[in-house]
Amino acid sequence: MGIKGIKGIKHLVVVAAISLLAVACGSSPAANDAGGSATGEGDGHGHGAAPPPPAPLRNGERFQEIGLERPYQPTPPQGGTDEYRCFLIDPKLTEATYLTGTQFLPQNAEIVHHAILYRVAPAQVVRAKNLDARTEGDGWQCFGGPGISDGAGRGDGGGDSWIGAWAPGNNETLIGELAGYPVEPGTHIVLQVHYNLLATDGKPGPTDQSTVRLRMISGTADVTPLHTMLATAPIELPCTPAESGPLCDRTAAIEDLVKRTGVQARQTVQALDAWCNKGKDPVPGPTQHCDLPIQKPALLYAVAPHLHLLGRSISVELNPGTPGARKLLDQPVYNFDDQSSQPLPQPVTLNPGDTIRITCTHDAALRSQLPQLKILKPRYVVWGDGTSDEMCLAMLIATNKV
């Protein structure tokens, strides 16, 4: 998942690179994880146990369940093994509301790689409905992001529209005493689901009818407003010395990625390289990082990681190389099956002029070890939407009420 010239998770990439931490987010003093997490090194299979029972409702909160109206059979495009599908959902909100928690409930965890909830403002609903109506079947294909941008950057999948996300091991996390994402009356929700069909070699087969449990409270309540920021870094992972083949060429690999997921994929790779490498040519290697400047004050409460199956480690550091440097997230052994949000022991203040550095290490040798990836041809790996591609992404949950 990730940021773009560009849209969506991919868009996240570019947006993250360019203006990611320019926007503040929200929360309250303490964070408490309402869910459990798996332990041990994951292999991308099974996605762990079912989510735990929800934490009790707090005063004024209510649950509402939304989801797919009927089973959906994902069909990857152009010979790929992944599909990103967006489903437009009307939660029928008649008053201002805060979304204080979400729990995605995958009906078919064997094919669901991750999911994101995007807020669709009332002014964007008609555009989203038109996109849905002119697409055959339920929802629409949406590699990168929802694809409902109004031309001013709103609705393209940037962090400002994220109101929830799920990946294996990521259960509902309640931030502070009472904090949530503000949602206007008339707002719709786009549920973007990444379906992974590596097991069927991209052929249609399994269906899914996932749902989401929303935790909500009136907009008149005393709630700290939340916002999600996205930190991303490029991927430049060459084939191992033991591997060979046409897709070990970077240019050929990017062309294959574009064929499988769309032209925005090239834009994302280019934007990440331009921002993170400061205009220099990318240097192939297992470890890559990116520095992102803070432009507005924020108070940070939690960080959640996202890499794919070749991920080995991820860290997020504040002001690296300075006397005040501190790790906000440090996972030297990344576990695909535990991508849970990590609440900080104490909220951390982010000031203009600060720098966030995200660093990820990937291991191409895992391709020959993991059952899901053994069937694939060796390839040079860059940032991409597919399960066989890679990401280096951290979601930062914060508030601008500093």
Tab-separated table of C-alpha atoms in Angstrom:
chain	number	residue	atom	x	y	z
A	1	MET	CA	0.000	0.000	0.000
A	2	GLY	CA	1.566	3.460	-0.408
A	3	ILE	CA	1.294	7.242	-2.178
A	4	LYS	CA	2.052	9.426	-6.674
A	5	GLY	CA	1.710	11.881	-9.662
A	6	ILE	CA	-0.151	9.320	-8.988
A	7	LYS	CA	-3.113	8.105	-6.904
A	8	GLY	CA	-3.996	5.885	-3.985
A	9	ILE	CA	-1.674	3.668	-2.282
A	10	LYS	CA	0.586	4.250	-5.133
A	11	HIS	CA	-0.374	7.804	-5.030
A	12	LEU	CA	0.397	7.739	-1.512
A	13	VAL	CA	3.816	7.241	-2.640
A	14	VAL	CA	4.208	10.455	-4.456
A	15	VAL	CA	1.997	12.438	-2.212
A	16	ALA	CA	3.877	11.055	0.698
A	17	ALA	CA	7.139	11.925	-0.871
A	18	ILE	CA	6.103	15.433	-1.734
A	19	SER	CA	3.693	16.598	0.929
A	20	LEU	CA	3.108	13.663	3.182
A	21	LEU	CA	4.126	15.117	6.452
A	22	ALA	CA	2.955	18.555	5.530
A	23	VAL	CA	-0.410	17.733	7.034
A	24	ALA	CA	-0.994	17.078	10.694
A	25	CYS	CA	-3.076	14.346	12.211
A	26	GLY	CA	-4.922	13.771	15.455
A	27	SER	CA	-5.352	11.751	18.608
A	28	SER	CA	-5.288	11.950	22.347
A	29	PRO	CA	-2.828	11.360	25.139
A	30	ALA	CA	-2.596	7.602	25.360
A	31	ALA	CA	-3.109	4.770	22.971
A	32	ASN	CA	-4.464	1.351	23.726
A	33	ASP	CA	-4.558	-1.589	21.348
A	34	ALA	CA	-7.939	-3.234	21.298
A	35	GLY	CA	-6.662	-6.200	19.336
A	36	GLY	CA	-4.051	-8.919	19.416
A	37	SER	CA	-1.209	-9.653	17.074
A	38	ALA	CA	0.619	-12.656	15.787
A	39	THR	CA	4.213	-13.440	16.569
A	40	GLY	CA	6.925	-15.119	14.572
A	41	GLU	CA	8.116	-14.529	11.053
A	42	GLY	CA	5.274	-14.669	8.548
A	43	ASP	CA	5.244	-16.185	5.093
A	44	GLY	CA	2.232	-14.377	3.725
A	45	HIS	CA	-0.099	-17.340	4.188
A	46	GLY	CA	-3.166	-17.782	6.358
A	47	HIS	CA	-3.192	-14.217	7.665
A	48	GLY	CA	-3.408	-15.403	11.269
A	49	ALA	CA	-6.393	-15.911	13.519
A	50	ALA	CA	-9.762	-14.206	13.350
A	51	PRO	CA	-9.855	-10.740	14.939
A	52	PRO	CA	-10.556	-10.647	18.682
A	53	PRO	CA	-13.895	-9.457	20.098
A	54	PRO	CA	-14.231	-5.658	19.983
A	55	ALA	CA	-13.394	-3.522	22.974
A	56	PRO	CA	-16.559	-2.401	24.815
A	57	LEU	CA	-18.389	0.606	23.424
A	58	ARG	CA	-17.575	3.810	25.264
A	59	ASN	CA	-20.199	6.316	26.293
A	60	GLY	CA	-22.056	7.547	23.181
A	61	GLU	CA	-20.417	5.120	20.737
A	62	ARG	CA	-22.246	2.706	18.448
A	63	PHE	CA	-21.314	0.015	15.958
A	64	GLN	CA	-22.364	-0.055	12.315
A	65	GLU	CA	-21.412	-2.800	9.858
A	66	ILE	CA	-20.918	-2.093	6.168
A	67	GLY	CA	-19.537	-4.212	3.353
A	68	LEU	CA	-19.959	-5.844	-0.014
A	69	GLU	CA	-23.581	-6.373	-1.050
A	70	ARG	CA	-22.847	-9.750	-2.634
A	71	PRO	CA	-19.890	-12.106	-3.167
A	72	TYR	CA	-17.314	-10.665	-5.554
A	73	GLN	CA	-15.035	-12.766	-7.771
A	74	PRO	CA	-11.780	-10.874	-8.388
A	75	THR	CA	-10.290	-11.006	-11.872
A	76	PRO	CA	-6.733	-9.694	-12.262
A	77	PRO	CA	-6.154	-7.706	-15.469
A	78	GLN	CA	-3.684	-8.276	-18.281
A	79	GLY	CA	-2.198	-11.511	-17.059
A	80	GLY	CA	-1.500	-10.260	-13.546
A	81	THR	CA	-2.145	-12.020	-10.260
A	82	ASP	CA	-3.626	-9.092	-8.304
A	83	GLU	CA	-6.720	-6.924	-8.473
A	84	TYR	CA	-7.468	-3.731	-6.578
A	85	ARG	CA	-11.253	-3.269	-6.412
A	86	CYS	CA	-13.086	-0.245	-5.028
A	87	PHE	CA	-16.617	-0.556	-3.658
A	88	LEU	CA	-18.718	2.559	-2.986
A	89	ILE	CA	-20.719	2.304	0.255
A	90	ASP	CA	-23.290	4.715	1.685
A	91	PRO	CA	-23.281	4.564	5.510
A	92	LYS	CA	-26.358	6.850	5.403
A	93	LEU	CA	-24.981	9.492	7.761
A	94	THR	CA	-27.466	12.268	8.465
A	95	GLU	CA	-25.329	14.154	10.993
A	96	ALA	CA	-21.685	14.920	11.609
A	97	THR	CA	-19.922	11.879	13.019
A	98	TYR	CA	-16.533	10.758	14.270
A	99	LEU	CA	-15.162	7.380	13.250
A	100	THR	CA	-13.346	6.249	16.405
A	101	GLY	CA	-12.437	2.725	15.313
A	102	THR	CA	-12.579	0.279	12.407
A	103	GLN	CA	-12.219	-3.472	12.092
A	104	PHE	CA	-12.035	-4.940	8.610
A	105	LEU	CA	-13.460	-8.469	8.582
A	106	PRO	CA	-12.101	-10.424	5.597
A	107	GLN	CA	-14.593	-13.065	4.547
A	108	ASN	CA	-11.931	-14.845	2.472
A	109	ALA	CA	-8.574	-14.185	4.112
A	110	GLU	CA	-6.797	-16.450	1.630
A	111	ILE	CA	-7.154	-13.897	-1.157
A	112	VAL	CA	-7.440	-10.558	0.695
A	113	HIS	CA	-4.002	-8.919	0.899
A	114	HIS	CA	-5.058	-5.612	2.466
A	115	ALA	CA	-7.921	-3.111	2.544
A	116	ILE	CA	-8.230	0.681	2.883
A	117	LEU	CA	-11.211	2.859	3.781
A	118	TYR	CA	-11.370	6.211	1.990
A	119	ARG	CA	-13.659	9.072	2.950
A	120	VAL	CA	-15.659	10.424	-0.014
A	121	ALA	CA	-16.849	13.957	0.770
A	122	PRO	CA	-20.428	14.849	-0.246
A	123	ALA	CA	-19.140	17.009	-3.106
A	124	GLN	CA	-17.326	13.973	-4.560
A	125	VAL	CA	-20.159	11.448	-4.234
A	126	VAL	CA	-21.670	12.077	-7.682
A	127	ARG	CA	-18.252	11.616	-9.307
A	128	ALA	CA	-17.800	8.335	-7.441
A	129	LYS	CA	-21.293	7.130	-8.362
A	130	ASN	CA	-20.688	7.894	-12.029
A	131	LEU	CA	-17.438	5.929	-11.972
A	132	ASP	CA	-19.217	3.015	-10.335
A	133	ALA	CA	-22.143	3.141	-12.774
A	134	ARG	CA	-20.024	3.063	-15.915
A	135	THR	CA	-18.028	0.056	-14.724
A	136	GLU	CA	-19.343	-3.438	-15.325
A	137	GLY	CA	-20.017	-5.461	-12.195
A	138	ASP	CA	-19.722	-4.386	-8.580
A	139	GLY	CA	-17.305	-1.547	-7.926
A	140	TRP	CA	-14.425	-0.594	-10.203
A	141	GLN	CA	-10.782	-1.485	-10.655
A	142	CYS	CA	-8.576	0.940	-8.759
A	143	PHE	CA	-4.851	0.234	-8.736
A	144	GLY	CA	-3.163	3.160	-7.030
A	145	GLY	CA	-6.192	4.859	-5.505
A	146	PRO	CA	-9.954	5.368	-5.778
A	147	GLY	CA	-9.568	7.414	-8.962
A	148	ILE	CA	-12.173	10.027	-8.072
A	149	SER	CA	-9.930	13.084	-7.877
A	150	ASP	CA	-11.700	16.389	-8.440
A	151	GLY	CA	-8.641	17.862	-10.145
A	152	ALA	CA	-7.489	19.630	-6.995
A	153	GLY	CA	-5.979	16.531	-5.419
A	154	ARG	CA	-9.023	15.693	-3.294
A	155	GLY	CA	-10.235	12.130	-3.510
A	156	ASP	CA	-7.114	10.730	-5.163
A	157	GLY	CA	-6.213	8.462	-2.279
A	158	GLY	CA	-3.835	10.706	-0.328
A	159	GLY	CA	-3.518	10.447	3.435
A	160	ASP	CA	-6.152	13.142	3.981
A	161	SER	CA	-8.858	10.750	2.768
A	162	TRP	CA	-7.727	7.635	4.678
A	163	ILE	CA	-10.019	6.778	7.586
A	164	GLY	CA	-9.047	3.159	8.133
A	165	ALA	CA	-6.806	0.383	6.860
A	166	TRP	CA	-6.238	-3.313	7.377
A	167	ALA	CA	-3.436	-5.755	6.683
A	168	PRO	CA	-2.783	-9.122	8.308
A	169	GLY	CA	-2.547	-8.767	12.089
A	170	ASN	CA	-3.893	-5.198	12.120
A	171	ASN	CA	-6.881	-5.169	14.468
A	172	GLU	CA	-8.916	-2.259	15.778
A	173	THR	CA	-6.751	0.193	17.696
A	174	LEU	CA	-8.347	2.817	19.933
A	175	ILE	CA	-6.322	5.994	20.290
A	176	GLY	CA	-6.428	7.854	23.595
A	177	GLU	CA	-9.494	8.591	25.641
A	178	LEU	CA	-11.597	9.456	22.608
A	179	ALA	CA	-10.239	10.242	19.133
A	180	GLY	CA	-11.508	9.716	15.630
A	181	TYR	CA	-11.761	10.781	12.006
A	182	PRO	CA	-14.377	13.489	11.356
A	183	VAL	CA	-17.019	12.507	8.782
A	184	GLU	CA	-19.597	14.909	7.338
A	185	PRO	CA	-23.263	14.015	6.828
A	186	GLY	CA	-23.756	12.644	3.334
A	187	THR	CA	-20.232	11.236	3.197
A	188	HIS	CA	-19.791	7.915	1.394
A	189	ILE	CA	-16.984	5.405	1.920
A	190	VAL	CA	-14.842	3.684	-0.674
A	191	LEU	CA	-13.647	0.268	0.464
A	192	GLN	CA	-10.573	-0.612	-1.569
A	193	VAL	CA	-9.651	-4.302	-1.379
A	194	HIS	CA	-6.411	-5.746	-2.723
A	195	TYR	CA	-7.050	-9.302	-3.890
A	196	ASN	CA	-4.065	-11.617	-4.285
A	197	LEU	CA	-4.586	-14.530	-6.697
A	198	LEU	CA	-1.057	-15.880	-6.833
A	199	ALA	CA	-2.434	-19.228	-5.660
A	200	THR	CA	-4.594	-19.510	-8.800
A	201	ASP	CA	-1.952	-17.998	-11.097
A	202	GLY	CA	-4.301	-15.062	-11.648
A	203	LYS	CA	-7.283	-17.123	-12.746
A	204	PRO	CA	-10.722	-16.178	-11.346
A	205	GLY	CA	-11.988	-18.616	-8.775
A	206	PRO	CA	-12.470	-17.748	-5.107
A	207	THR	CA	-15.049	-15.120	-4.123
A	208	ASP	CA	-15.119	-12.672	-1.228
A	209	GLN	CA	-17.808	-10.774	0.655
A	210	SER	CA	-15.860	-8.887	3.305
A	211	THR	CA	-17.373	-6.436	5.779
A	212	VAL	CA	-16.158	-3.628	8.048
A	213	ARG	CA	-17.275	-2.887	11.588
A	214	LEU	CA	-17.335	0.867	12.180
A	215	ARG	CA	-17.175	2.379	15.675
A	216	MET	CA	-18.905	5.778	15.590
A	217	ILE	CA	-19.923	8.653	17.836
A	218	SER	CA	-21.796	11.911	17.308
A	219	GLY	CA	-19.910	14.829	15.837
A	220	THR	CA	-20.977	16.929	18.820
A	221	ALA	CA	-18.937	14.787	21.208
A	222	ASP	CA	-15.612	15.969	22.612
A	223	VAL	CA	-13.366	14.000	20.268
A	224	THR	CA	-9.798	14.658	19.166
A	225	PRO	CA	-9.753	14.700	15.323
A	226	LEU	CA	-7.418	12.210	13.672
A	227	HIS	CA	-5.526	12.264	10.407
A	228	THR	CA	-3.293	9.724	8.666
A	229	MET	CA	0.117	10.637	7.260
A	230	LEU	CA	1.971	8.336	4.893
A	231	ALA	CA	5.727	7.830	4.834
A	232	THR	CA	7.184	5.946	1.866
A	233	ALA	CA	10.535	4.999	0.392
A	234	PRO	CA	11.509	3.566	-3.006
A	235	ILE	CA	12.267	-0.079	-3.733
A	236	GLU	CA	15.293	-0.889	-5.923
A	237	LEU	CA	15.785	-4.620	-5.390
A	238	PRO	CA	17.807	-6.411	-8.095
A	239	CYS	CA	17.714	-10.130	-8.819
A	240	THR	CA	20.068	-12.279	-6.749
A	241	PRO	CA	23.365	-13.451	-8.307
A	242	ALA	CA	21.781	-16.884	-8.703
A	243	GLU	CA	18.882	-15.513	-10.746
A	244	SER	CA	18.623	-14.446	-14.367
A	245	GLY	CA	15.988	-13.618	-16.922
A	246	PRO	CA	14.575	-10.730	-18.972
A	247	LEU	CA	12.720	-9.192	-16.000
A	248	CYS	CA	15.987	-8.819	-14.087
A	249	ASP	CA	16.418	-5.724	-16.251
A	250	ARG	CA	14.946	-2.729	-14.383
A	251	THR	CA	13.344	-1.149	-17.450
A	252	ALA	CA	11.719	-4.412	-18.509
A	253	ALA	CA	10.464	-5.022	-14.970
A	254	ILE	CA	8.828	-1.600	-14.832
A	255	GLU	CA	7.161	-2.172	-18.207
A	256	ASP	CA	5.793	-5.472	-16.891
A	257	LEU	CA	4.529	-3.684	-13.763
A	258	VAL	CA	2.738	-1.079	-15.916
A	259	LYS	CA	1.147	-3.839	-17.975
A	260	ARG	CA	-0.175	-5.534	-14.837
A	261	THR	CA	-1.278	-2.516	-12.797
A	262	GLY	CA	-1.482	0.595	-15.004
A	263	VAL	CA	0.530	3.622	-16.089
A	264	GLN	CA	0.381	5.222	-12.644
A	265	ALA	CA	2.892	2.583	-11.515
A	266	ARG	CA	5.675	4.167	-13.584
A	267	GLN	CA	4.754	7.617	-12.288
A	268	THR	CA	5.005	6.396	-8.713
A	269	VAL	CA	8.429	4.841	-9.218
A	270	GLN	CA	9.686	8.001	-10.926
A	271	ALA	CA	8.281	10.300	-8.258
A	272	LEU	CA	9.790	8.313	-5.403
A	273	ASP	CA	13.166	8.244	-7.099
A	274	ALA	CA	13.078	11.969	-7.831
A	275	TRP	CA	12.119	12.915	-4.277
A	276	CYS	CA	14.051	10.429	-2.193
A	277	ASN	CA	17.207	10.306	-4.339
A	278	LYS	CA	17.308	14.076	-4.851
A	279	GLY	CA	17.506	13.728	-8.611
A	280	LYS	CA	20.341	11.190	-8.570
A	281	ASP	CA	20.095	7.842	-10.332
A	282	PRO	CA	18.686	5.115	-8.067
A	283	VAL	CA	21.245	2.775	-6.524
A	284	PRO	CA	20.144	-0.882	-6.576
A	285	GLY	CA	20.294	-2.593	-3.207
A	286	PRO	CA	18.258	-4.331	-0.508
A	287	THR	CA	18.024	-1.309	1.802
A	288	GLN	CA	16.454	2.004	0.784
A	289	HIS	CA	15.295	5.036	2.759
A	290	CYS	CA	13.595	8.381	2.320
A	291	ASP	CA	13.629	11.579	4.381
A	292	LEU	CA	10.374	13.493	4.666
A	293	PRO	CA	10.209	17.000	6.158
A	294	ILE	CA	7.604	18.015	8.712
A	295	GLN	CA	5.938	21.257	7.637
A	296	LYS	CA	3.179	21.644	10.231
A	297	PRO	CA	3.048	20.868	13.963
A	298	ALA	CA	1.558	17.500	14.844
A	299	LEU	CA	1.264	15.125	17.758
A	300	LEU	CA	2.017	11.540	16.774
A	301	TYR	CA	0.330	8.602	18.516
A	302	ALA	CA	0.851	5.427	16.500
A	303	VAL	CA	2.710	3.966	13.516
A	304	ALA	CA	1.745	0.968	11.355
A	305	PRO	CA	4.122	-0.756	8.880
A	306	HIS	CA	3.412	-2.235	5.444
A	307	LEU	CA	5.761	-4.261	3.278
A	308	HIS	CA	5.069	-7.285	1.108
A	309	LEU	CA	6.490	-10.813	1.156
A	310	LEU	CA	10.134	-9.891	0.485
A	311	GLY	CA	10.244	-7.481	3.429
A	312	ARG	CA	12.913	-8.143	6.070
A	313	SER	CA	12.897	-5.020	8.252
A	314	ILE	CA	11.416	-1.535	8.628
A	315	SER	CA	12.188	1.449	10.824
A	316	VAL	CA	10.852	4.983	11.184
A	317	GLU	CA	13.133	7.533	12.831
A	318	LEU	CA	12.646	11.138	13.887
A	319	ASN	CA	15.502	13.535	13.135
A	320	PRO	CA	18.147	10.900	12.248
A	321	GLY	CA	21.771	11.819	12.811
A	322	THR	CA	20.977	14.440	15.454
A	323	PRO	CA	21.401	14.337	19.256
A	324	GLY	CA	17.618	14.171	19.610
A	325	ALA	CA	17.105	11.309	17.164
A	326	ARG	CA	14.580	8.684	18.245
A	327	LYS	CA	13.030	5.576	16.742
A	328	LEU	CA	9.275	5.758	16.259
A	329	LEU	CA	9.088	2.235	14.832
A	330	ASP	CA	11.800	-0.424	14.802
A	331	GLN	CA	11.095	-3.900	13.423
A	332	PRO	CA	14.424	-5.611	12.636
A	333	VAL	CA	12.461	-8.789	11.845
A	334	TYR	CA	9.405	-7.792	9.835
A	335	ASN	CA	6.415	-10.129	10.090
A	336	PHE	CA	3.964	-9.944	7.186
A	337	ASP	CA	1.297	-11.596	9.338
A	338	ASP	CA	1.544	-8.899	12.044
A	339	GLN	CA	1.156	-5.466	10.498
A	340	SER	CA	-0.573	-4.102	13.560
A	341	SER	CA	-0.605	-0.424	14.448
A	342	GLN	CA	2.052	0.295	17.088
A	343	PRO	CA	0.925	2.907	19.654
A	344	LEU	CA	3.806	4.975	21.014
A	345	PRO	CA	4.436	4.794	24.787
A	346	GLN	CA	3.876	8.551	24.879
A	347	PRO	CA	2.714	10.873	22.089
A	348	VAL	CA	5.585	12.503	20.211
A	349	THR	CA	5.517	16.140	19.107
A	350	LEU	CA	6.494	16.798	15.497
A	351	ASN	CA	7.651	20.334	14.722
A	352	PRO	CA	8.214	22.179	11.435
A	353	GLY	CA	11.795	21.506	10.375
A	354	ASP	CA	11.830	17.987	11.805
A	355	THR	CA	12.597	15.060	9.525
A	356	ILE	CA	10.996	11.622	9.390
A	357	ARG	CA	13.175	8.883	7.866
A	358	ILE	CA	11.663	5.572	6.772
A	359	THR	CA	14.066	2.713	6.018
A	360	CYS	CA	13.214	-0.735	4.649
A	361	THR	CA	15.243	-3.819	3.814
A	362	HIS	CA	13.998	-6.450	1.364
A	363	ASP	CA	15.470	-9.826	0.462
A	364	ALA	CA	15.156	-11.124	-3.101
A	365	ALA	CA	16.352	-14.571	-1.955
A	366	LEU	CA	12.977	-15.077	-0.265
A	367	ARG	CA	11.436	-15.365	-3.725
A	368	SER	CA	12.887	-18.871	-4.077
A	369	GLN	CA	11.786	-19.876	-0.574
A	370	LEU	CA	8.165	-18.742	-0.265
A	371	PRO	CA	5.589	-21.041	-1.897
A	372	GLN	CA	3.550	-18.098	-3.228
A	373	LEU	CA	6.559	-16.619	-5.050
A	374	LYS	CA	8.407	-19.726	-6.253
A	375	ILE	CA	6.203	-19.912	-9.331
A	376	LEU	CA	7.219	-16.433	-10.507
A	377	LYS	CA	10.001	-15.502	-12.873
A	378	PRO	CA	12.940	-13.636	-11.288
A	379	ARG	CA	12.516	-9.884	-11.537
A	380	TYR	CA	13.987	-6.550	-10.527
A	381	VAL	CA	11.529	-5.319	-7.868
A	382	VAL	CA	10.353	-1.718	-7.558
A	383	TRP	CA	7.474	-0.100	-5.708
A	384	GLY	CA	4.272	-1.684	-6.981
A	385	ASP	CA	0.745	-2.725	-6.115
A	386	GLY	CA	1.085	-6.451	-6.678
A	387	THR	CA	1.825	-8.997	-3.963
A	388	SER	CA	4.920	-9.997	-5.967
A	389	ASP	CA	5.974	-6.328	-6.079
A	390	GLU	CA	7.049	-4.447	-2.953
A	391	MET	CA	6.304	-1.453	-0.773
A	392	CYS	CA	8.019	0.467	1.990
A	393	LEU	CA	5.215	2.296	3.783
A	394	ALA	CA	4.422	3.526	7.274
A	395	MET	CA	1.096	4.991	8.331
A	396	LEU	CA	1.407	7.650	11.013
A	397	ILE	CA	-1.645	8.540	13.091
A	398	ALA	CA	-1.496	12.001	14.666
A	399	THR	CA	-3.393	15.199	15.448
A	400	ASN	CA	-2.876	18.826	14.539
A	401	LYS	CA	-4.298	19.851	17.913
A	402	VAL	CA	-0.882	20.352	19.482
